[in-house]
Coordinates of C-alpha atoms (C1' of nucleotides) in Angstrom, one line a residue:
Chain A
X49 CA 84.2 -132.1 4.3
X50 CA 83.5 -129.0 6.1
X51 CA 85.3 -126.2 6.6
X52 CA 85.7 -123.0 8.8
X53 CA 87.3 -120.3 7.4
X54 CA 88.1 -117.3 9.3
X55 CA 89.2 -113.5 8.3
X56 CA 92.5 -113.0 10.7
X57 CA 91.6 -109.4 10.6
X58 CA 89.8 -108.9 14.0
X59 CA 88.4 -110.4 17.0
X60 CA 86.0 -112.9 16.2
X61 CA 82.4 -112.0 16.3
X62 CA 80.0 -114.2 17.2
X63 CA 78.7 -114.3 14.0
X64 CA 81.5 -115.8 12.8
X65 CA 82.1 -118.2 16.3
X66 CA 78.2 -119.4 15.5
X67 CA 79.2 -120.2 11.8
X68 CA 82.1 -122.3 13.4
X69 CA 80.4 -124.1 15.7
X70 CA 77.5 -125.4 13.0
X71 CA 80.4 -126.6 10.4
X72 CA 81.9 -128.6 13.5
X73 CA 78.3 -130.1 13.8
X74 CA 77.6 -130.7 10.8
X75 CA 80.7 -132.0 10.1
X76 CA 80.2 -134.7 13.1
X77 CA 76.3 -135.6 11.7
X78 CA 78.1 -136.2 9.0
X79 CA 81.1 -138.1 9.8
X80 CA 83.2 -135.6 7.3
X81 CA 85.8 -134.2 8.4
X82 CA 86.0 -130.8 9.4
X83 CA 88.7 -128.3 8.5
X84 CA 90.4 -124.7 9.5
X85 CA 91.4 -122.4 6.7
X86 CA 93.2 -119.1 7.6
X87 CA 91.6 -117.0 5.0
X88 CA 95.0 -114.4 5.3
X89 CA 94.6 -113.2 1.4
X90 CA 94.7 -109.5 2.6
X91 CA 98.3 -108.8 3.0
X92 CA 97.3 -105.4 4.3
X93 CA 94.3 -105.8 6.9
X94 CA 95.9 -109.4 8.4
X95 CA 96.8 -108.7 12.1
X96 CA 99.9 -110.7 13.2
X97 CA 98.8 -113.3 16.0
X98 CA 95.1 -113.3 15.3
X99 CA 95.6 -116.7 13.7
X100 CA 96.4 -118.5 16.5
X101 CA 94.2 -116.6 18.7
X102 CA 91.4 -117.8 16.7
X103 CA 92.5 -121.9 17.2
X104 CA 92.7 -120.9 21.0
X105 CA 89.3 -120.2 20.5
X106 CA 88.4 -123.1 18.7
X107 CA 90.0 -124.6 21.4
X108 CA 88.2 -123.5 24.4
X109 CA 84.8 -124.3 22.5
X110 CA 86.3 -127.8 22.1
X111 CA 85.4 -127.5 18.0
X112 CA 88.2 -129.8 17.3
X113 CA 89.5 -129.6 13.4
X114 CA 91.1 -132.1 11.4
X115 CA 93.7 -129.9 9.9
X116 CA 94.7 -126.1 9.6
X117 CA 95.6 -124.4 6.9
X118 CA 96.8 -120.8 5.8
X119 CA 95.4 -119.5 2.2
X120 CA 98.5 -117.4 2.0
X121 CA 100.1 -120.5 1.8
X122 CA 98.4 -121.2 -1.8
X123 CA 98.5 -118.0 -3.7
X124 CA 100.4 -119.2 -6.6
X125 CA 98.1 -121.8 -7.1
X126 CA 95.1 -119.9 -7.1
X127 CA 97.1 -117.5 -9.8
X128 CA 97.7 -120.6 -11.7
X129 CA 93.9 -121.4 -12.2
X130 CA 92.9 -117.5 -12.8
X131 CA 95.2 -117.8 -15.9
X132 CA 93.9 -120.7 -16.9
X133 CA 90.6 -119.2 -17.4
X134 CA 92.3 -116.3 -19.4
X135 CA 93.7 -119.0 -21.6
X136 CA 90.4 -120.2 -22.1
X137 CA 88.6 -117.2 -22.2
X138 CA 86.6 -117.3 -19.4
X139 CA 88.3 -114.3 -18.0
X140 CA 89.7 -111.5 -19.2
X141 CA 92.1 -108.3 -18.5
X142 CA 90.8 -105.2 -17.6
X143 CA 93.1 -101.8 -17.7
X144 CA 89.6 -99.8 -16.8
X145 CA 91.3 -98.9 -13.0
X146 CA 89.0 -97.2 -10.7
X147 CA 87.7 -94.3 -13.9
X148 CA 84.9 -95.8 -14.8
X149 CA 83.5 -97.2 -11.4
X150 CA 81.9 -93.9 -10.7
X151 CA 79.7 -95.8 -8.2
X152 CA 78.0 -97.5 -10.9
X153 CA 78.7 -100.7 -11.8
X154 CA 81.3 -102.5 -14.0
X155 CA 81.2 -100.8 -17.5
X156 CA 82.5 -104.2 -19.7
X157 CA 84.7 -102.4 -21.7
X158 CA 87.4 -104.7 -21.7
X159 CA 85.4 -107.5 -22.0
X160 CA 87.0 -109.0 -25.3
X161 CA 90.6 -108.5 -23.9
X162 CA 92.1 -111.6 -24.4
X163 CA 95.7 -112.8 -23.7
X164 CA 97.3 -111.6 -25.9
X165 CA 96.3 -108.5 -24.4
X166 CA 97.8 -109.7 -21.2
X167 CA 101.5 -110.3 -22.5
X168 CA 101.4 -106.5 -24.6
X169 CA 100.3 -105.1 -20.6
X170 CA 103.0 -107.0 -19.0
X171 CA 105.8 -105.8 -21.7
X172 CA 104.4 -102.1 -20.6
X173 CA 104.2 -102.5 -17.4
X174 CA 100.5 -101.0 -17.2
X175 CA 98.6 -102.0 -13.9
X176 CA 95.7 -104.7 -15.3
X177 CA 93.0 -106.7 -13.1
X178 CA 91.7 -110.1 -14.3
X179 CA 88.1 -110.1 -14.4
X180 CA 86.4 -113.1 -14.8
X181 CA 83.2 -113.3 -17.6
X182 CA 80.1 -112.5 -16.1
X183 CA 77.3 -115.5 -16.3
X184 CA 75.4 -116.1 -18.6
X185 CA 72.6 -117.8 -17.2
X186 CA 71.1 -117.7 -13.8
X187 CA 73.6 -119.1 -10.5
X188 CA 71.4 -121.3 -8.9
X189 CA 72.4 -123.4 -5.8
X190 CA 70.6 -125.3 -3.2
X191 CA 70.3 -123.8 0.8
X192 CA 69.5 -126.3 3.6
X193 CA 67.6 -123.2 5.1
X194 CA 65.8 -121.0 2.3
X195 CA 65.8 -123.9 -0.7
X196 CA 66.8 -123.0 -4.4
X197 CA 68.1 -119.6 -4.0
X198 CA 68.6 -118.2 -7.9
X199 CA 71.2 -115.4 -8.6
X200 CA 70.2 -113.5 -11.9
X201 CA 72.8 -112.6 -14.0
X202 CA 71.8 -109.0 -13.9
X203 CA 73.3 -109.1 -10.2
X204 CA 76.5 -110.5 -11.4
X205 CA 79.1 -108.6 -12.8
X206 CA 82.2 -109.7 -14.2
X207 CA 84.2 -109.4 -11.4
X208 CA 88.0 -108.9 -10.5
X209 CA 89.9 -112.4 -9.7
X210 CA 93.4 -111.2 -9.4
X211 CA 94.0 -107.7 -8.5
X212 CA 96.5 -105.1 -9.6
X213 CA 99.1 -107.0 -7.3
X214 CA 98.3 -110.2 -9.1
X215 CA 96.7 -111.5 -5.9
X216 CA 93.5 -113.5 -5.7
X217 CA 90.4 -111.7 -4.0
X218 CA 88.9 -113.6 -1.3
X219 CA 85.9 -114.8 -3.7
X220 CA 88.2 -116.2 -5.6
X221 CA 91.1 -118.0 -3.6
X222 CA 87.7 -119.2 -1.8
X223 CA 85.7 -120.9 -4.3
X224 CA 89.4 -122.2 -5.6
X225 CA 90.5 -123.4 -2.2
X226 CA 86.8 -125.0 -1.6
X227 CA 86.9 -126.8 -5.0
X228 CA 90.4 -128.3 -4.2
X229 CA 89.8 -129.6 -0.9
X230 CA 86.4 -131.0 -1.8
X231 CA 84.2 -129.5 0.4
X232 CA 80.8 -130.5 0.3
X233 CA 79.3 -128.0 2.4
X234 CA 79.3 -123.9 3.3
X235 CA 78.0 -122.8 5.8
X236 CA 78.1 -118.8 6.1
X237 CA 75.9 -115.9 6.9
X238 CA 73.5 -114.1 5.0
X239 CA 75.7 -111.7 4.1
X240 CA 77.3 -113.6 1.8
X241 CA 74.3 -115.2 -0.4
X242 CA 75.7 -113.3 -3.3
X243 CA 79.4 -114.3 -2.7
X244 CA 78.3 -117.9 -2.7
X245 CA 76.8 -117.3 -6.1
X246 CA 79.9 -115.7 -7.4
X247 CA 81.9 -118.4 -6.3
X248 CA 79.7 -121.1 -7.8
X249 CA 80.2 -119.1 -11.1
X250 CA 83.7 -119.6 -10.6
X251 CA 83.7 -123.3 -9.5
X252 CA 82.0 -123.8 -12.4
X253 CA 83.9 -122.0 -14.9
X254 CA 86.9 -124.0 -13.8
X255 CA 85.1 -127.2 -14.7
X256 CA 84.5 -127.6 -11.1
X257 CA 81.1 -130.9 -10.7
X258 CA 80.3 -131.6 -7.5
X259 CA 77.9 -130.4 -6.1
X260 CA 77.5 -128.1 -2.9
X261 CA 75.2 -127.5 -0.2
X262 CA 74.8 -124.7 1.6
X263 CA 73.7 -122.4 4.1
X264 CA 73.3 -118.9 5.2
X265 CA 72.6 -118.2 8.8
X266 CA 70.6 -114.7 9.3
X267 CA 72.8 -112.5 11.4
X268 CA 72.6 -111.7 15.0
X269 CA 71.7 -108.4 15.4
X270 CA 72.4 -105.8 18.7
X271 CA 72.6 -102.7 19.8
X272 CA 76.0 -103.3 21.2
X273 CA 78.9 -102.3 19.3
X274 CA 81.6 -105.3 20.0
X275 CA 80.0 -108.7 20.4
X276 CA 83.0 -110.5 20.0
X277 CA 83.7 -114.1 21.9
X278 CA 86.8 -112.4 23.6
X279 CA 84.3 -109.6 25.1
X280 CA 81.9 -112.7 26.2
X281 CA 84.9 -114.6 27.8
X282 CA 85.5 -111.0 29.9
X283 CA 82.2 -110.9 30.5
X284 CA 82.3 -113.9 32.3
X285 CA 80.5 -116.3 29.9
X286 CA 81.5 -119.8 29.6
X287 CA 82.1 -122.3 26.3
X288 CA 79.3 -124.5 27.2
X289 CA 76.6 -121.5 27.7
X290 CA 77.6 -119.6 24.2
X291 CA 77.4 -123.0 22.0
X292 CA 74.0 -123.3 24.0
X293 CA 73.1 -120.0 23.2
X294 CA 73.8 -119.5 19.8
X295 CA 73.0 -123.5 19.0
X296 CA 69.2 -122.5 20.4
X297 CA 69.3 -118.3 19.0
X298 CA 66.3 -119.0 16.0
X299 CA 66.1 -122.9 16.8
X300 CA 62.1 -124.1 16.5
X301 CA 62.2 -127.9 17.9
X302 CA 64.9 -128.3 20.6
X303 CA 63.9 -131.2 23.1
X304 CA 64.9 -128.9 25.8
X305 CA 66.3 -125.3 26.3
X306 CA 69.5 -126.4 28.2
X307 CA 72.0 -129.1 26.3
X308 CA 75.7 -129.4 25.3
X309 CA 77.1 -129.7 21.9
X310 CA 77.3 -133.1 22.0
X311 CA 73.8 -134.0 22.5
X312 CA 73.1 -130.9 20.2
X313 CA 74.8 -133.2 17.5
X314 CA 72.1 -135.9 18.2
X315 CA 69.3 -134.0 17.1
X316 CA 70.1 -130.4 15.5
X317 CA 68.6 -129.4 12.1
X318 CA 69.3 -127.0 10.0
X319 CA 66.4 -127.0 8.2
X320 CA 64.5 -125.8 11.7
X321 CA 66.5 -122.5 11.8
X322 CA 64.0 -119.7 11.7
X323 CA 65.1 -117.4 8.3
X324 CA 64.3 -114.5 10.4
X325 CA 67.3 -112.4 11.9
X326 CA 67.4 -112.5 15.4
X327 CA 67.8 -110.2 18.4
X328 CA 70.8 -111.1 20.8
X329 CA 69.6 -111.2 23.9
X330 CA 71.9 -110.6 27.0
X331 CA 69.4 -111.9 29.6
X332 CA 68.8 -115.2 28.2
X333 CA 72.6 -115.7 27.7
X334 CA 72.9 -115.2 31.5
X335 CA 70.2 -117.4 32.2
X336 CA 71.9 -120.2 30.0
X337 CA 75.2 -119.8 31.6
X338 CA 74.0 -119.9 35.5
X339 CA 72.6 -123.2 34.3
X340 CA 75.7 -124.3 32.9
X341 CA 77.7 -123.0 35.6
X342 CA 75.1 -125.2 37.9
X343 CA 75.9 -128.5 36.2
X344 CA 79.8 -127.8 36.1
X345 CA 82.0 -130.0 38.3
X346 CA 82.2 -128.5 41.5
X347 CA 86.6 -128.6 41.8
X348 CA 86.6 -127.5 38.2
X349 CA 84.7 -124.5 39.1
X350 CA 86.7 -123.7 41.7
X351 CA 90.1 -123.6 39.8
X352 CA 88.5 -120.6 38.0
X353 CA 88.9 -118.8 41.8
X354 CA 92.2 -120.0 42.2
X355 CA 91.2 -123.0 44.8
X356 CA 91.4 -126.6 44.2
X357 CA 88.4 -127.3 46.4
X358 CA 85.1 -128.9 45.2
X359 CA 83.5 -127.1 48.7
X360 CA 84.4 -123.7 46.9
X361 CA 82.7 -124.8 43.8
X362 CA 79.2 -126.1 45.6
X363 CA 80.0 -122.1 47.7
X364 CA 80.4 -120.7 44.3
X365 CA 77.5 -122.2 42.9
X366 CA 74.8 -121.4 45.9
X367 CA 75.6 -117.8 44.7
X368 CA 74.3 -118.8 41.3
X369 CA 71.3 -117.3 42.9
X370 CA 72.1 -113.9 42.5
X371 CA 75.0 -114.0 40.5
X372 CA 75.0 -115.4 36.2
X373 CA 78.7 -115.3 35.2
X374 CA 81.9 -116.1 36.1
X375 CA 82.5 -112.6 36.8
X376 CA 80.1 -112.1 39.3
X377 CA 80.4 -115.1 41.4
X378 CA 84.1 -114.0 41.7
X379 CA 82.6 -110.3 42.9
X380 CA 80.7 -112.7 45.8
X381 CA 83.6 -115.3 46.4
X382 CA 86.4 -113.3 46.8
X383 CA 84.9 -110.7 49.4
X384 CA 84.8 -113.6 51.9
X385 CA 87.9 -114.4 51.8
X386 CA 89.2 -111.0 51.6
X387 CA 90.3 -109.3 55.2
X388 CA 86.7 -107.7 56.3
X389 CA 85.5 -104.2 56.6
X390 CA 84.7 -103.8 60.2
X391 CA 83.5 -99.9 59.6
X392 CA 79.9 -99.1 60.2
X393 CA 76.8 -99.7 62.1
X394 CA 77.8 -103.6 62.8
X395 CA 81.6 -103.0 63.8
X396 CA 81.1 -103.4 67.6
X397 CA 79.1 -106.7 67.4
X398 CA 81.6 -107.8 64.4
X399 CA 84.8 -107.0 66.7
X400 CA 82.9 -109.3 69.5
X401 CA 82.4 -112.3 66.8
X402 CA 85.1 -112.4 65.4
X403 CA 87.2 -113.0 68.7
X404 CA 84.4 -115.8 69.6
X405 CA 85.4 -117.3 66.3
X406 CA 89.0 -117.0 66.7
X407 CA 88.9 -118.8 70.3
X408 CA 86.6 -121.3 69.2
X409 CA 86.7 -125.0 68.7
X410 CA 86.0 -126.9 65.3
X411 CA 82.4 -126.4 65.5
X412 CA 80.4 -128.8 62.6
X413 CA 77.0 -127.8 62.0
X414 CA 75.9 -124.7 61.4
X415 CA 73.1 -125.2 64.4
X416 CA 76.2 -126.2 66.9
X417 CA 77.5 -123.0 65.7
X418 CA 75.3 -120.5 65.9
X419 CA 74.1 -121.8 69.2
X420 CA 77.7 -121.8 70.3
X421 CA 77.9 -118.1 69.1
X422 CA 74.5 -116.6 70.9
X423 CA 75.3 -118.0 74.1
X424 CA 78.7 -116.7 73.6
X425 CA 77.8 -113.5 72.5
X426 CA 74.7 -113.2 74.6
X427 CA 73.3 -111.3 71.2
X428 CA 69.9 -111.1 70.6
X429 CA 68.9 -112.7 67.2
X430 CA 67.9 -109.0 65.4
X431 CA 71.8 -108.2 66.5
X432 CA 73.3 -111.6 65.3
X433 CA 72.9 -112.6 62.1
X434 CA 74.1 -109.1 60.1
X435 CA 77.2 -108.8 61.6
X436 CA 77.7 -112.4 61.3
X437 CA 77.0 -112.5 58.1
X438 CA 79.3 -108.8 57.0
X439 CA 81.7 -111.2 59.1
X440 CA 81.7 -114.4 57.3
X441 CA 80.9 -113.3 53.3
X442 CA 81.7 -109.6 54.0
X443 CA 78.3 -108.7 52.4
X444 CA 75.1 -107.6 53.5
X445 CA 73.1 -110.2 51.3
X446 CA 73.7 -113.4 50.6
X447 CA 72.4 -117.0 50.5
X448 CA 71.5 -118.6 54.2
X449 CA 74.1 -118.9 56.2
X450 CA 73.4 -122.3 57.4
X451 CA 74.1 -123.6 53.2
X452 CA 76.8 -121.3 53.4
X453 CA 78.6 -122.5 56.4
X454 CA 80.0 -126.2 56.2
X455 CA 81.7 -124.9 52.7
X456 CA 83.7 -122.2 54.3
X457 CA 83.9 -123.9 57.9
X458 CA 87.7 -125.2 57.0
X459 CA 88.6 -121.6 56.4
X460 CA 87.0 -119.9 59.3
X461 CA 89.7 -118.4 61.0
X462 CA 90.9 -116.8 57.9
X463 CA 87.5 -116.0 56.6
X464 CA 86.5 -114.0 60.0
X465 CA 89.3 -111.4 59.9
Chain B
rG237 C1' 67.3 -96.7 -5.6
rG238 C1' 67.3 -102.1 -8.0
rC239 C1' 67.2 -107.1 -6.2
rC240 C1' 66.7 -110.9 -2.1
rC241 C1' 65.0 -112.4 2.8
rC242 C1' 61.8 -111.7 7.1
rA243 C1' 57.4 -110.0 10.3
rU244 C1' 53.2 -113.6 17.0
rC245 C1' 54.2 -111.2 24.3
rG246 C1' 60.3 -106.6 25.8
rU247 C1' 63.4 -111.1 24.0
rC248 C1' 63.7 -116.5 21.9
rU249 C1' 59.7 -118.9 19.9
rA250 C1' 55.0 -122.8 19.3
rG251 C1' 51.2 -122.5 15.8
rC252 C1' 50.6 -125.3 9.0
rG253 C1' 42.2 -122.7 7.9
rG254 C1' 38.3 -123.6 13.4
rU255 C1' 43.2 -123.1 19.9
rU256 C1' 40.6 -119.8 26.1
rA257 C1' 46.9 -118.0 20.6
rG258 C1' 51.0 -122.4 24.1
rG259 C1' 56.1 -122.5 26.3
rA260 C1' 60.9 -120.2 28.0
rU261 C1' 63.2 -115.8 29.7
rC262 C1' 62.5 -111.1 31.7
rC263 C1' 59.1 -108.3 34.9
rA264 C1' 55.3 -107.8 38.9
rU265 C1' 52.6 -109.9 43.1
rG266 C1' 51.8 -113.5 47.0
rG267 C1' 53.7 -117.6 50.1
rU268 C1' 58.3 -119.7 52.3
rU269 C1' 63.0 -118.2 54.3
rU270 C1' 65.1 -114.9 61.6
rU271 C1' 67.2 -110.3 56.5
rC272 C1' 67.9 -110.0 50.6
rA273 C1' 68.2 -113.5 46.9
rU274 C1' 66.7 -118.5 45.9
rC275 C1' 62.5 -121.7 45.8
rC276 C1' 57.2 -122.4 44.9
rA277 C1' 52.6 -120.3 43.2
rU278 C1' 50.0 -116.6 40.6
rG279 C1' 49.7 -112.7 37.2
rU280 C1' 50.4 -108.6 33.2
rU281 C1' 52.0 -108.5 28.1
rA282 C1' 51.7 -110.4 21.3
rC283 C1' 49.4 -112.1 15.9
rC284 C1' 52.5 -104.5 11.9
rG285 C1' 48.4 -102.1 8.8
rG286 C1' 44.8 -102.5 4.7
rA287 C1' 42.2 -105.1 1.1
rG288 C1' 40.7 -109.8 -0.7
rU289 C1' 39.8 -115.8 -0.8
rU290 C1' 36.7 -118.5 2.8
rC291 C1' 31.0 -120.4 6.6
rG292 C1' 35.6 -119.2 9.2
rA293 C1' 42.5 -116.3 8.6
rG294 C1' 48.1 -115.4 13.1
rU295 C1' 47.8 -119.2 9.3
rC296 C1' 46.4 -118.5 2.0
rU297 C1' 46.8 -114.1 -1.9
rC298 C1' 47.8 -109.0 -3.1
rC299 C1' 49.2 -103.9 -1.7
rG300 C1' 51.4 -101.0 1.9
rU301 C1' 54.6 -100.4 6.3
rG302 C1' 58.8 -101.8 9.1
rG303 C1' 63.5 -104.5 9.8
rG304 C1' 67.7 -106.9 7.7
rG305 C1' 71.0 -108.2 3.7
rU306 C1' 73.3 -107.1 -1.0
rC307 C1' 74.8 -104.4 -5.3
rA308 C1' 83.9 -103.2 -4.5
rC309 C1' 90.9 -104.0 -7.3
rC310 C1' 86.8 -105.5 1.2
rA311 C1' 87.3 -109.6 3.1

RNA sequence: GGCCCCAUCGUCUAGCGGUUAGGAUCCAUGGUUUUCAUCCAUGUUACCGGAGUUCGAGUCUCCGUGGGGUCACCA
């Protein structure tokens, strides 16, 4: 079993959206199934909402889960266990509050407080943490990516399971929550090599076997502030294009550069993930997504500009030329349909083809019609084909006219306004 | 600062002791297109530095340097 287990604290980064979409992978190499957990242990940071925004995500990326669950949900539980290792002193309480943390490092002091210590702090009411023992020997636990990865002791303290509400820290209602579901694989970020250490300790201080596998994907780093999903969604960026991108981001062997998730499930490995952190790299998104916006169906594509209309989709798509995202095609689709700026250097010629078009018959080809338009015009061709175009895509620039033209002939009249 | 990870074109990377250091993207130039873009072709650009080991090092070792991570009653 795999799992995904997101912070409801913020929108999700694509850090985070990466680690989702290798669980659901892996989980599908695998044939394990692949779970949400709601990681809502922080009373204080959770934002209301965030939880379901984050399964419309999951949604929209098709990363479909086998159940969701919310931590908060199994608090009591968690509590249950962190006594238990107090009754078998594996933990203790710790009255030290924040004195002697004077940015160095846990002073032990409390170390031998057992729990009989616990009930005389309860019966005076003084705030206490549980810590639990720190190891004794070295953590050591495999990574599909980096291979034994050892912890020594000297890095882990004795740390706080239950705080002064009596909640469990993340760490802890983690490695609990893990153990109990049976998860046989974590797959995080680099950030957390140490956490996964600490939560070994305390999967194995509750008696906790099986083992685990893991991984820790090396961030994505950038110079931009906010790379969350919901900015790469504004942006324009489609589902397909970000699993491509962030499935290939640091990938050695792919078979080729463009692919979907489901072939990506044929032949990914984690074990050719470069260790090295890696740039994020705006241009080769775009490139990704104009060539996923290429092999989208051509009515589907043009629901996204409010037509039902596969010719609007192949019209959209022609301006994959000049245009990478969702965004800009709508910036070159909706101009020609939008009533036409006759002003400027064009405006006369303009006026004069636009009432040609507007008495003219159903003309098919593009060479019927722009024959049809000279002689009607009597233009020459250096005075033609600008104004025609400012008239049909209300730009100056644009793909020919003649691929242009048998998409947008059924609108004409409208279009040439 | 201690500990851990990493180091090839601007970017993503191939390379497992002998290569003209390869590909993709980006960029530039040329051709095509009645215009721009597309398309096609061509091209510029890289082994962080220093010592070793070796007949020979991008590749192995060590030392620097640089980048990242981590050391919470934060998740």
């Amino acid at each position: 079993m795999l799992r995904f287990a997101p912070l409801p604290i913020g929108d999700m980064h694509i850090n985070e959206l990466r680690v989702a979409i290798l669980s659901y992978l892996i989980a599908q190499q695998k044939k394990e199934r692949f779970i949400v957990r709601i990681d809502d242990t922080d009373k204080e940071k959770v934002i209301e909402g965030k939880d379901t925004e984050i399964m419309q995500i999951l949604e929209k990326f098709a990363l479909n889960h086998d159940t969701v669950l919310h931590q908060s949900e199994k608090m009591h539980l968690y509590q249950t266990l962190a006594i238990g290792l107090l009754e078998k002193n594996k933990a203790f309480v710790c009255t030290c509050g924040d004195e002697p943390l004077q940015n160095e490092r846990y002073s032990g002091r409390c170390f031998e407080a057992d729990k009989e210590e616990l009930a005389k702090l309860k019966n005076s009411c003084t705030p206490f943490v549980v810590r639990i023992k720190k190891p004794e020997l070295p953590i050591i636990y495999h990574d599909a990516m980096r291979g034994e990865v050892e912890s020594s002791q000297s890095e882990i303290d004795s740390f706080v399971i239950l705080d002064a509400n009596g909640t469990p820290t993340h760490n802890f209602a983690s490695a609990c929550a893990d153990m109990l579901l049976g998860v046989t694989m974590i797959i995080s970020t680099q950030a957390h090599i140490l956490d996964t250490a600490k939560q070994k300790h305390i999967k194995m201080q509750l008696g906790y076997e099986e083992v685990t596998d893991y991984v820790h994907l090396p961030d994505i780093l950038s110079d931009q502030e906010n790379l969350t999903v919901k900015w790469l969604f504004e942006q324009g960026f489609i589902p397909d294009a970000i699993i491509n991108y962030l499935l290939l981001l640091g990938y050695t062997d792919s078979p080729s550069e463009i692919f979907t998730l489901p072939e990506a499930i044929e032949w990914f490995r984690l074990e050719k993930l470069s260790k090295d952190t890696v740039t994020f790299d705006l241009e080769k998104l775009r490139f990704i997504n104009r060539e996923h916006l290429k092999k989208m169906n051509d009515r589907d594509l043009s629901t996204l500009f409010g037509f039902a209309d596969a010719a609007i989709g192949k019209l959209a798509k022609l301006y994959l030329e000049e245009a990478s995202t969702l965004k800009e095609l709508e910036a070159k689709i909706h101009p020609i349909f939008a009533p036409k700026d006759f002003e400027g250097v064009w405006e006369p010629q303009m006026r004069t083809l636009e009432e040609i078009i507007q008495n003219a018959p159903m003309i098919d080809s593009f060479e019927a019609f722009k024959h049809y338009m000279l002689d009607q015009s009597g233009f020459e061709a250096g005075h033609f084909f600008k104004p025609l175009r400012l008239l049909l895509t209300g730009a100056e620039y644009g793909p020919e006219l003649c691929d242009i033209y048998p998409f947008i002939k059924p609108y004409l009249l409208e279009i040439a306004s």
